[in-house]
Amino acid sequence: EGSTSASARTSVARCYIARALMLQPSAPKRPAQPAAAAIACGTALLLVFYLSSRSSDGAASAAKIDPEFFRRGNDHPLPQFFGAPLGDLNCSEMRALVAEVGTASVAPKVSAFQTHQVGQISASLALAKDLDTLAPVFNELSQLGMKGYMKFGAIGYGFWHGAIWYTIGIDDGPVDWDLIRYQLCPNATYEYVSMCMHGLGHAGFVRAIRPYDECTTVAPGTIAVSTLVPAFSICSSAPSGLLEFLCANGYYHGLFEKFFWQTPGAPGNSWMYPCGTDDTAYQEACFRWLFFQLPLTQLPGLPFQGDPKRLSGFEANGNLSTCTQSHFSDEKFVRDCIWGLSSVAFP
């Protein structure tokens, strides 16, 4: 696995080199190259993350871990991509460990694929204590997110996202925006607000599959067509249009990870569904996350793989020309599609 991880890191380097060459003015024009480069880059990056999650050097059960283990080595960026010491713990073991030593001590030792679960566990433990305020717990989780913010994306915010969608998702009542504003997401900077709303966008799918506990995940292919509109109700209740749009980014991220377009009841003639329809709001965000998810479909077994059949639909409909060749019912969908595709191919 060490040699495979090295190979993956080499692929990432080649990916960035290829992208740099592709953007040079003197590079020959090849219409299919941007799409191919975007897919290749996404695949290489996610391969690195996947291989790192499988590295279990030093992995141990909660019962065997020396407390001294948590008093050293916590000064590196979060989360771990290579050699996560706690990468093999199951959810019950992780819950016991977080309860004993705290989230901040556990966080540097987990893989990127465990951040959401740790966040859910942290929120569950906090809610069980019936605290006067959840603000200190969620502030700690958001700070872990900033510490783990990588140039590849906001993976370090997985702790906070998991806690947010768990807290709001397990409650079937009206969304408590005062709770969100003052306790879950009190930092009023743009980055924190956008990351907070992204987590809220995922919460609708938690509500859709309840009962749900801290060890539950929304499994790929389990989202029903009938839940798509109700799942957006959290976002549609946002107190402003900007917050609703930021929330929609999380909603569509979750949708294209978990909703397969050949789900019973879904239109069978569109690999883009629900993009290009009036069934769901903020279609520009829909297309963005549709195209974002396509490279990840080439890595079987990942928990956020999405639907591989969408990639074949993309390739069969002209790759980069798909937005102008898909015969949408309204020109607004053409514009939304172009915006979504360009935001991924040329971020």
PDB file of N, CA, C and O in Angstrom, residues 31-40 261 270-272 287 290-295 297-298 307-326 337 340-342 344-345:
ATOM      1  N   PRO A  31     -11.049  20.101 -27.687  1.00  0.00           N
ATOM      2  CA  PRO A  31     -12.300  20.340 -26.969  1.00  0.00           C
ATOM      3  C   PRO A  31     -12.553  19.403 -25.806  1.00  0.00           C
ATOM      4  O   PRO A  31     -13.128  19.786 -24.806  1.00  0.00           O
ATOM      5  N   ALA A  32     -12.123  18.154 -25.922  1.00  0.00           N
ATOM      6  CA  ALA A  32     -12.441  17.197 -24.865  1.00  0.00           C
ATOM      7  C   ALA A  32     -11.468  17.258 -23.690  1.00  0.00           C
ATOM      8  O   ALA A  32     -11.705  16.674 -22.650  1.00  0.00           O
ATOM      9  N   GLN A  33     -10.351  17.981 -23.858  1.00  0.00           N
ATOM     10  CA  GLN A  33      -9.302  17.958 -22.845  1.00  0.00           C
ATOM     11  C   GLN A  33      -9.720  18.516 -21.495  1.00  0.00           C
ATOM     12  O   GLN A  33      -9.399  17.928 -20.460  1.00  0.00           O
ATOM     13  N   PRO A  34     -10.434  19.687 -21.419  1.00  0.00           N
ATOM     14  CA  PRO A  34     -10.794  20.196 -20.097  1.00  0.00           C
ATOM     15  C   PRO A  34     -11.620  19.211 -19.295  1.00  0.00           C
ATOM     16  O   PRO A  34     -11.399  19.025 -18.103  1.00  0.00           O
ATOM     17  N   ALA A  35     -12.594  18.569 -19.940  1.00  0.00           N
ATOM     18  CA  ALA A  35     -13.414  17.602 -19.216  1.00  0.00           C
ATOM     19  C   ALA A  35     -12.570  16.429 -18.757  1.00  0.00           C
ATOM     20  O   ALA A  35     -12.680  15.962 -17.627  1.00  0.00           O
ATOM     21  N   ALA A  36     -11.689  15.944 -19.647  1.00  0.00           N
ATOM     22  CA  ALA A  36     -10.838  14.818 -19.286  1.00  0.00           C
ATOM     23  C   ALA A  36      -9.900  15.189 -18.153  1.00  0.00           C
ATOM     24  O   ALA A  36      -9.674  14.408 -17.224  1.00  0.00           O
ATOM     25  N   ALA A  37      -9.345  16.407 -18.218  1.00  0.00           N
ATOM     26  CA  ALA A  37      -8.426  16.842 -17.163  1.00  0.00           C
ATOM     27  C   ALA A  37      -9.148  16.982 -15.833  1.00  0.00           C
ATOM     28  O   ALA A  37      -8.638  16.592 -14.788  1.00  0.00           O
ATOM     29  N   ALA A  38     -10.355  17.542 -15.872  1.00  0.00           N
ATOM     30  CA  ALA A  38     -11.110  17.707 -14.633  1.00  0.00           C
ATOM     31  C   ALA A  38     -11.415  16.355 -13.999  1.00  0.00           C
ATOM     32  O   ALA A  38     -11.268  16.161 -12.798  1.00  0.00           O
ATOM     33  N   ILE A  39     -11.829  15.408 -14.821  1.00  0.00           N
ATOM     34  CA  ILE A  39     -12.155  14.086 -14.299  1.00  0.00           C
ATOM     35  C   ILE A  39     -10.905  13.384 -13.785  1.00  0.00           C
ATOM     36  O   ILE A  39     -10.903  12.774 -12.720  1.00  0.00           O
ATOM     37  N   ALA A  40      -9.796  13.488 -14.544  1.00  0.00           N
ATOM     38  CA  ALA A  40      -8.554  12.833 -14.124  1.00  0.00           C
ATOM     39  C   ALA A  40      -8.039  13.420 -12.814  1.00  0.00           C
ATOM     40  O   ALA A  40      -7.589  12.695 -11.926  1.00  0.00           O
ATOM     41  N   TRP A 261     -30.121   8.190 -10.248  1.00  0.00           N
ATOM     42  CA  TRP A 261     -31.149   8.704 -11.161  1.00  0.00           C
ATOM     43  C   TRP A 261     -32.073   7.624 -11.686  1.00  0.00           C
ATOM     44  O   TRP A 261     -33.127   7.915 -12.236  1.00  0.00           O
ATOM     45  N   SER A 270     -33.388  10.889 -18.242  1.00  0.00           N
ATOM     46  CA  SER A 270     -32.432  11.965 -17.999  1.00  0.00           C
ATOM     47  C   SER A 270     -31.424  11.584 -16.926  1.00  0.00           C
ATOM     48  O   SER A 270     -31.775  11.477 -15.747  1.00  0.00           O
ATOM     49  N   TRP A 271     -30.192  11.400 -17.338  1.00  0.00           N
ATOM     50  CA  TRP A 271     -29.120  11.114 -16.389  1.00  0.00           C
ATOM     51  C   TRP A 271     -28.826  12.321 -15.508  1.00  0.00           C
ATOM     52  O   TRP A 271     -28.157  12.201 -14.494  1.00  0.00           O
ATOM     53  N   MET A 272     -29.324  13.504 -15.889  1.00  0.00           N
ATOM     54  CA  MET A 272     -29.079  14.715 -15.116  1.00  0.00           C
ATOM     55  C   MET A 272     -30.064  14.892 -13.950  1.00  0.00           C
ATOM     56  O   MET A 272     -29.828  15.729 -13.084  1.00  0.00           O
ATOM     57  N   PHE A 287     -26.636  21.708 -11.188  1.00  0.00           N
ATOM     58  CA  PHE A 287     -25.673  21.332 -12.230  1.00  0.00           C
ATOM     59  C   PHE A 287     -24.244  21.335 -11.700  1.00  0.00           C
ATOM     60  O   PHE A 287     -23.425  20.497 -12.084  1.00  0.00           O
ATOM     61  N   LEU A 290     -23.796  18.127  -9.820  1.00  0.00           N
ATOM     62  CA  LEU A 290     -23.865  17.010 -10.767  1.00  0.00           C
ATOM     63  C   LEU A 290     -22.506  16.786 -11.412  1.00  0.00           C
ATOM     64  O   LEU A 290     -21.974  15.666 -11.436  1.00  0.00           O
ATOM     65  N   PHE A 291     -21.911  17.867 -11.933  1.00  0.00           N
ATOM     66  CA  PHE A 291     -20.625  17.746 -12.620  1.00  0.00           C
ATOM     67  C   PHE A 291     -19.471  17.537 -11.641  1.00  0.00           C
ATOM     68  O   PHE A 291     -18.484  16.873 -11.965  1.00  0.00           O
ATOM     69  N   PHE A 292     -19.599  18.081 -10.439  1.00  0.00           N
ATOM     70  CA  PHE A 292     -18.570  17.857  -9.421  1.00  0.00           C
ATOM     71  C   PHE A 292     -18.450  16.384  -9.082  1.00  0.00           C
ATOM     72  O   PHE A 292     -17.352  15.862  -8.856  1.00  0.00           O
ATOM     73  N   GLN A 293     -19.584  15.695  -9.041  1.00  0.00           N
ATOM     74  CA  GLN A 293     -19.603  14.317  -8.587  1.00  0.00           C
ATOM     75  C   GLN A 293     -19.108  13.329  -9.644  1.00  0.00           C
ATOM     76  O   GLN A 293     -18.713  12.206  -9.308  1.00  0.00           O
ATOM     77  N   LEU A 294     -19.093  13.725 -10.912  1.00  0.00           N
ATOM     78  CA  LEU A 294     -18.762  12.779 -11.977  1.00  0.00           C
ATOM     79  C   LEU A 294     -17.391  12.118 -11.822  1.00  0.00           C
ATOM     80  O   LEU A 294     -17.277  10.900 -12.000  1.00  0.00           O
ATOM     81  N   PRO A 295     -16.312  12.854 -11.495  1.00  0.00           N
ATOM     82  CA  PRO A 295     -15.013  12.170 -11.361  1.00  0.00           C
ATOM     83  C   PRO A 295     -14.992  11.125 -10.256  1.00  0.00           C
ATOM     84  O   PRO A 295     -14.297  10.121 -10.365  1.00  0.00           O
ATOM     85  N   THR A 297     -17.192   9.044  -9.437  1.00  0.00           N
ATOM     86  CA  THR A 297     -17.837   7.786  -9.783  1.00  0.00           C
ATOM     87  C   THR A 297     -16.844   6.759 -10.300  1.00  0.00           C
ATOM     88  O   THR A 297     -17.182   5.582 -10.447  1.00  0.00           O
ATOM     89  N   GLN A 298     -15.610   7.178 -10.588  1.00  0.00           N
ATOM     90  CA  GLN A 298     -14.609   6.252 -11.107  1.00  0.00           C
ATOM     91  C   GLN A 298     -13.827   5.547  -9.998  1.00  0.00           C
ATOM     92  O   GLN A 298     -12.908   4.785 -10.289  1.00  0.00           O
ATOM     93  N   ASP A 307     -23.509   8.010  -8.366  1.00  0.00           N
ATOM     94  CA  ASP A 307     -24.046   7.067  -9.341  1.00  0.00           C
ATOM     95  C   ASP A 307     -23.152   6.992 -10.579  1.00  0.00           C
ATOM     96  O   ASP A 307     -23.108   7.936 -11.363  1.00  0.00           O
ATOM     97  N   PRO A 308     -22.449   5.883 -10.783  1.00  0.00           N
ATOM     98  CA  PRO A 308     -21.541   5.774 -11.932  1.00  0.00           C
ATOM     99  C   PRO A 308     -22.243   5.926 -13.271  1.00  0.00           C
ATOM    100  O   PRO A 308     -21.622   6.333 -14.260  1.00  0.00           O
ATOM    101  N   LYS A 309     -23.528   5.614 -13.341  1.00  0.00           N
ATOM    102  CA  LYS A 309     -24.237   5.688 -14.621  1.00  0.00           C
ATOM    103  C   LYS A 309     -24.381   7.114 -15.115  1.00  0.00           C
ATOM    104  O   LYS A 309     -24.604   7.358 -16.304  1.00  0.00           O
ATOM    105  N   ARG A 310     -24.264   8.074 -14.215  1.00  0.00           N
ATOM    106  CA  ARG A 310     -24.340   9.465 -14.659  1.00  0.00           C
ATOM    107  C   ARG A 310     -23.147   9.822 -15.553  1.00  0.00           C
ATOM    108  O   ARG A 310     -23.272  10.628 -16.477  1.00  0.00           O
ATOM    109  N   LEU A 311     -21.991   9.244 -15.261  1.00  0.00           N
ATOM    110  CA  LEU A 311     -20.807   9.533 -16.068  1.00  0.00           C
ATOM    111  C   LEU A 311     -21.005   9.067 -17.503  1.00  0.00           C
ATOM    112  O   LEU A 311     -20.642   9.779 -18.446  1.00  0.00           O
ATOM    113  N   SER A 312     -21.592   7.891 -17.691  1.00  0.00           N
ATOM    114  CA  SER A 312     -21.833   7.411 -19.051  1.00  0.00           C
ATOM    115  C   SER A 312     -22.818   8.318 -19.775  1.00  0.00           C
ATOM    116  O   SER A 312     -22.704   8.536 -20.985  1.00  0.00           O
ATOM    117  N   GLY A 313     -23.771   8.877 -19.041  1.00  0.00           N
ATOM    118  CA  GLY A 313     -24.693   9.831 -19.644  1.00  0.00           C
ATOM    119  C   GLY A 313     -23.990  11.094 -20.087  1.00  0.00           C
ATOM    120  O   GLY A 313     -24.267  11.637 -21.165  1.00  0.00           O
ATOM    121  N   PHE A 314     -23.072  11.571 -19.261  1.00  0.00           N
ATOM    122  CA  PHE A 314     -22.276  12.755 -19.601  1.00  0.00           C
ATOM    123  C   PHE A 314     -21.454  12.511 -20.867  1.00  0.00           C
ATOM    124  O   PHE A 314     -21.422  13.336 -21.779  1.00  0.00           O
ATOM    125  N   GLU A 315     -20.795  11.366 -20.943  1.00  0.00           N
ATOM    126  CA  GLU A 315     -19.951  11.053 -22.091  1.00  0.00           C
ATOM    127  C   GLU A 315     -20.777  10.856 -23.357  1.00  0.00           C
ATOM    128  O   GLU A 315     -20.362  11.238 -24.455  1.00  0.00           O
ATOM    129  N   ALA A 316     -21.959  10.272 -23.205  1.00  0.00           N
ATOM    130  CA  ALA A 316     -22.808  10.014 -24.371  1.00  0.00           C
ATOM    131  C   ALA A 316     -23.470  11.276 -24.905  1.00  0.00           C
ATOM    132  O   ALA A 316     -23.944  11.290 -26.044  1.00  0.00           O
ATOM    133  N   ASN A 317     -23.489  12.318 -24.104  1.00  0.00           N
ATOM    134  CA  ASN A 317     -24.144  13.563 -24.520  1.00  0.00           C
ATOM    135  C   ASN A 317     -23.160  14.686 -24.802  1.00  0.00           C
ATOM    136  O   ASN A 317     -23.462  15.855 -24.572  1.00  0.00           O
ATOM    137  N   GLY A 318     -21.958  14.335 -25.240  1.00  0.00           N
ATOM    138  CA  GLY A 318     -21.054  15.336 -25.764  1.00  0.00           C
ATOM    139  C   GLY A 318     -20.052  15.926 -24.811  1.00  0.00           C
ATOM    140  O   GLY A 318     -19.401  16.914 -25.144  1.00  0.00           O
ATOM    141  N   ASN A 319     -19.884  15.362 -23.593  1.00  0.00           N
ATOM    142  CA  ASN A 319     -18.923  15.905 -22.632  1.00  0.00           C
ATOM    143  C   ASN A 319     -19.148  17.395 -22.430  1.00  0.00           C
ATOM    144  O   ASN A 319     -20.206  17.794 -21.971  1.00  0.00           O
ATOM    145  N   LEU A 320     -18.184  18.238 -22.821  1.00  0.00           N
ATOM    146  CA  LEU A 320     -18.312  19.676 -22.584  1.00  0.00           C
ATOM    147  C   LEU A 320     -19.438  20.311 -23.381  1.00  0.00           C
ATOM    148  O   LEU A 320     -19.887  21.410 -23.047  1.00  0.00           O
ATOM    149  N   SER A 321     -19.904  19.651 -24.418  1.00  0.00           N
ATOM    150  CA  SER A 321     -20.997  20.200 -25.225  1.00  0.00           C
ATOM    151  C   SER A 321     -22.362  19.778 -24.707  1.00  0.00           C
ATOM    152  O   SER A 321     -23.382  20.125 -25.300  1.00  0.00           O
ATOM    153  N   THR A 322     -22.377  19.050 -23.616  1.00  0.00           N
ATOM    154  CA  THR A 322     -23.640  18.486 -23.146  1.00  0.00           C
ATOM    155  C   THR A 322     -24.680  19.549 -22.822  1.00  0.00           C
ATOM    156  O   THR A 322     -25.877  19.323 -22.991  1.00  0.00           O
ATOM    157  N   CYS A 323     -24.254  20.721 -22.364  1.00  0.00           N
ATOM    158  CA  CYS A 323     -25.214  21.752 -21.974  1.00  0.00           C
ATOM    159  C   CYS A 323     -25.988  22.299 -23.168  1.00  0.00           C
ATOM    160  O   CYS A 323     -27.132  22.730 -23.027  1.00  0.00           O
ATOM    161  N   THR A 324     -25.367  22.295 -24.334  1.00  0.00           N
ATOM    162  CA  THR A 324     -26.028  22.838 -25.529  1.00  0.00           C
ATOM    163  C   THR A 324     -26.617  21.752 -26.411  1.00  0.00           C
ATOM    164  O   THR A 324     -27.259  22.056 -27.413  1.00  0.00           O
ATOM    165  N   GLN A 325     -26.415  20.492 -26.053  1.00  0.00           N
ATOM    166  CA  GLN A 325     -26.919  19.389 -26.874  1.00  0.00           C
ATOM    167  C   GLN A 325     -28.001  18.580 -26.172  1.00  0.00           C
ATOM    168  O   GLN A 325     -28.435  17.560 -26.682  1.00  0.00           O
ATOM    169  N   SER A 326     -28.436  19.009 -25.013  1.00  0.00           N
ATOM    170  CA  SER A 326     -29.349  18.192 -24.219  1.00  0.00           C
ATOM    171  C   SER A 326     -30.823  18.536 -24.415  1.00  0.00           C
ATOM    172  O   SER A 326     -31.681  17.948 -23.774  1.00  0.00           O
ATOM    173  N   CYS A 337     -26.806  25.086 -16.692  1.00  0.00           N
ATOM    174  CA  CYS A 337     -25.902  23.980 -16.982  1.00  0.00           C
ATOM    175  C   CYS A 337     -24.499  24.488 -17.294  1.00  0.00           C
ATOM    176  O   CYS A 337     -23.502  23.954 -16.781  1.00  0.00           O
ATOM    177  N   GLY A 340     -22.861  25.684 -14.083  1.00  0.00           N
ATOM    178  CA  GLY A 340     -22.454  24.577 -13.229  1.00  0.00           C
ATOM    179  C   GLY A 340     -21.242  23.846 -13.747  1.00  0.00           C
ATOM    180  O   GLY A 340     -20.316  23.532 -12.991  1.00  0.00           O
ATOM    181  N   LEU A 341     -21.205  23.595 -15.056  1.00  0.00           N
ATOM    182  CA  LEU A 341     -20.073  22.886 -15.639  1.00  0.00           C
ATOM    183  C   LEU A 341     -18.809  23.722 -15.576  1.00  0.00           C
ATOM    184  O   LEU A 341     -17.731  23.228 -15.219  1.00  0.00           O
ATOM    185  N   SER A 342     -18.914  24.999 -15.902  1.00  0.00           N
ATOM    186  CA  SER A 342     -17.718  25.843 -15.898  1.00  0.00           C
ATOM    187  C   SER A 342     -17.168  26.052 -14.496  1.00  0.00           C
ATOM    188  O   SER A 342     -15.957  26.177 -14.297  1.00  0.00           O
ATOM    189  N   VAL A 344     -16.937  23.907 -12.231  1.00  0.00           N
ATOM    190  CA  VAL A 344     -16.177  22.713 -11.858  1.00  0.00           C
ATOM    191  C   VAL A 344     -14.938  22.552 -12.733  1.00  0.00           C
ATOM    192  O   VAL A 344     -13.837  22.272 -12.236  1.00  0.00           O
ATOM    193  N   ALA A 345     -15.100  22.731 -14.048  1.00  0.00           N
ATOM    194  CA  ALA A 345     -13.966  22.552 -14.966  1.00  0.00           C
ATOM    195  C   ALA A 345     -12.941  23.658 -14.819  1.00  0.00           C
ATOM    196  O   ALA A 345     -11.736  23.444 -15.018  1.00  0.00           O
TER     197      ALA A 345
END
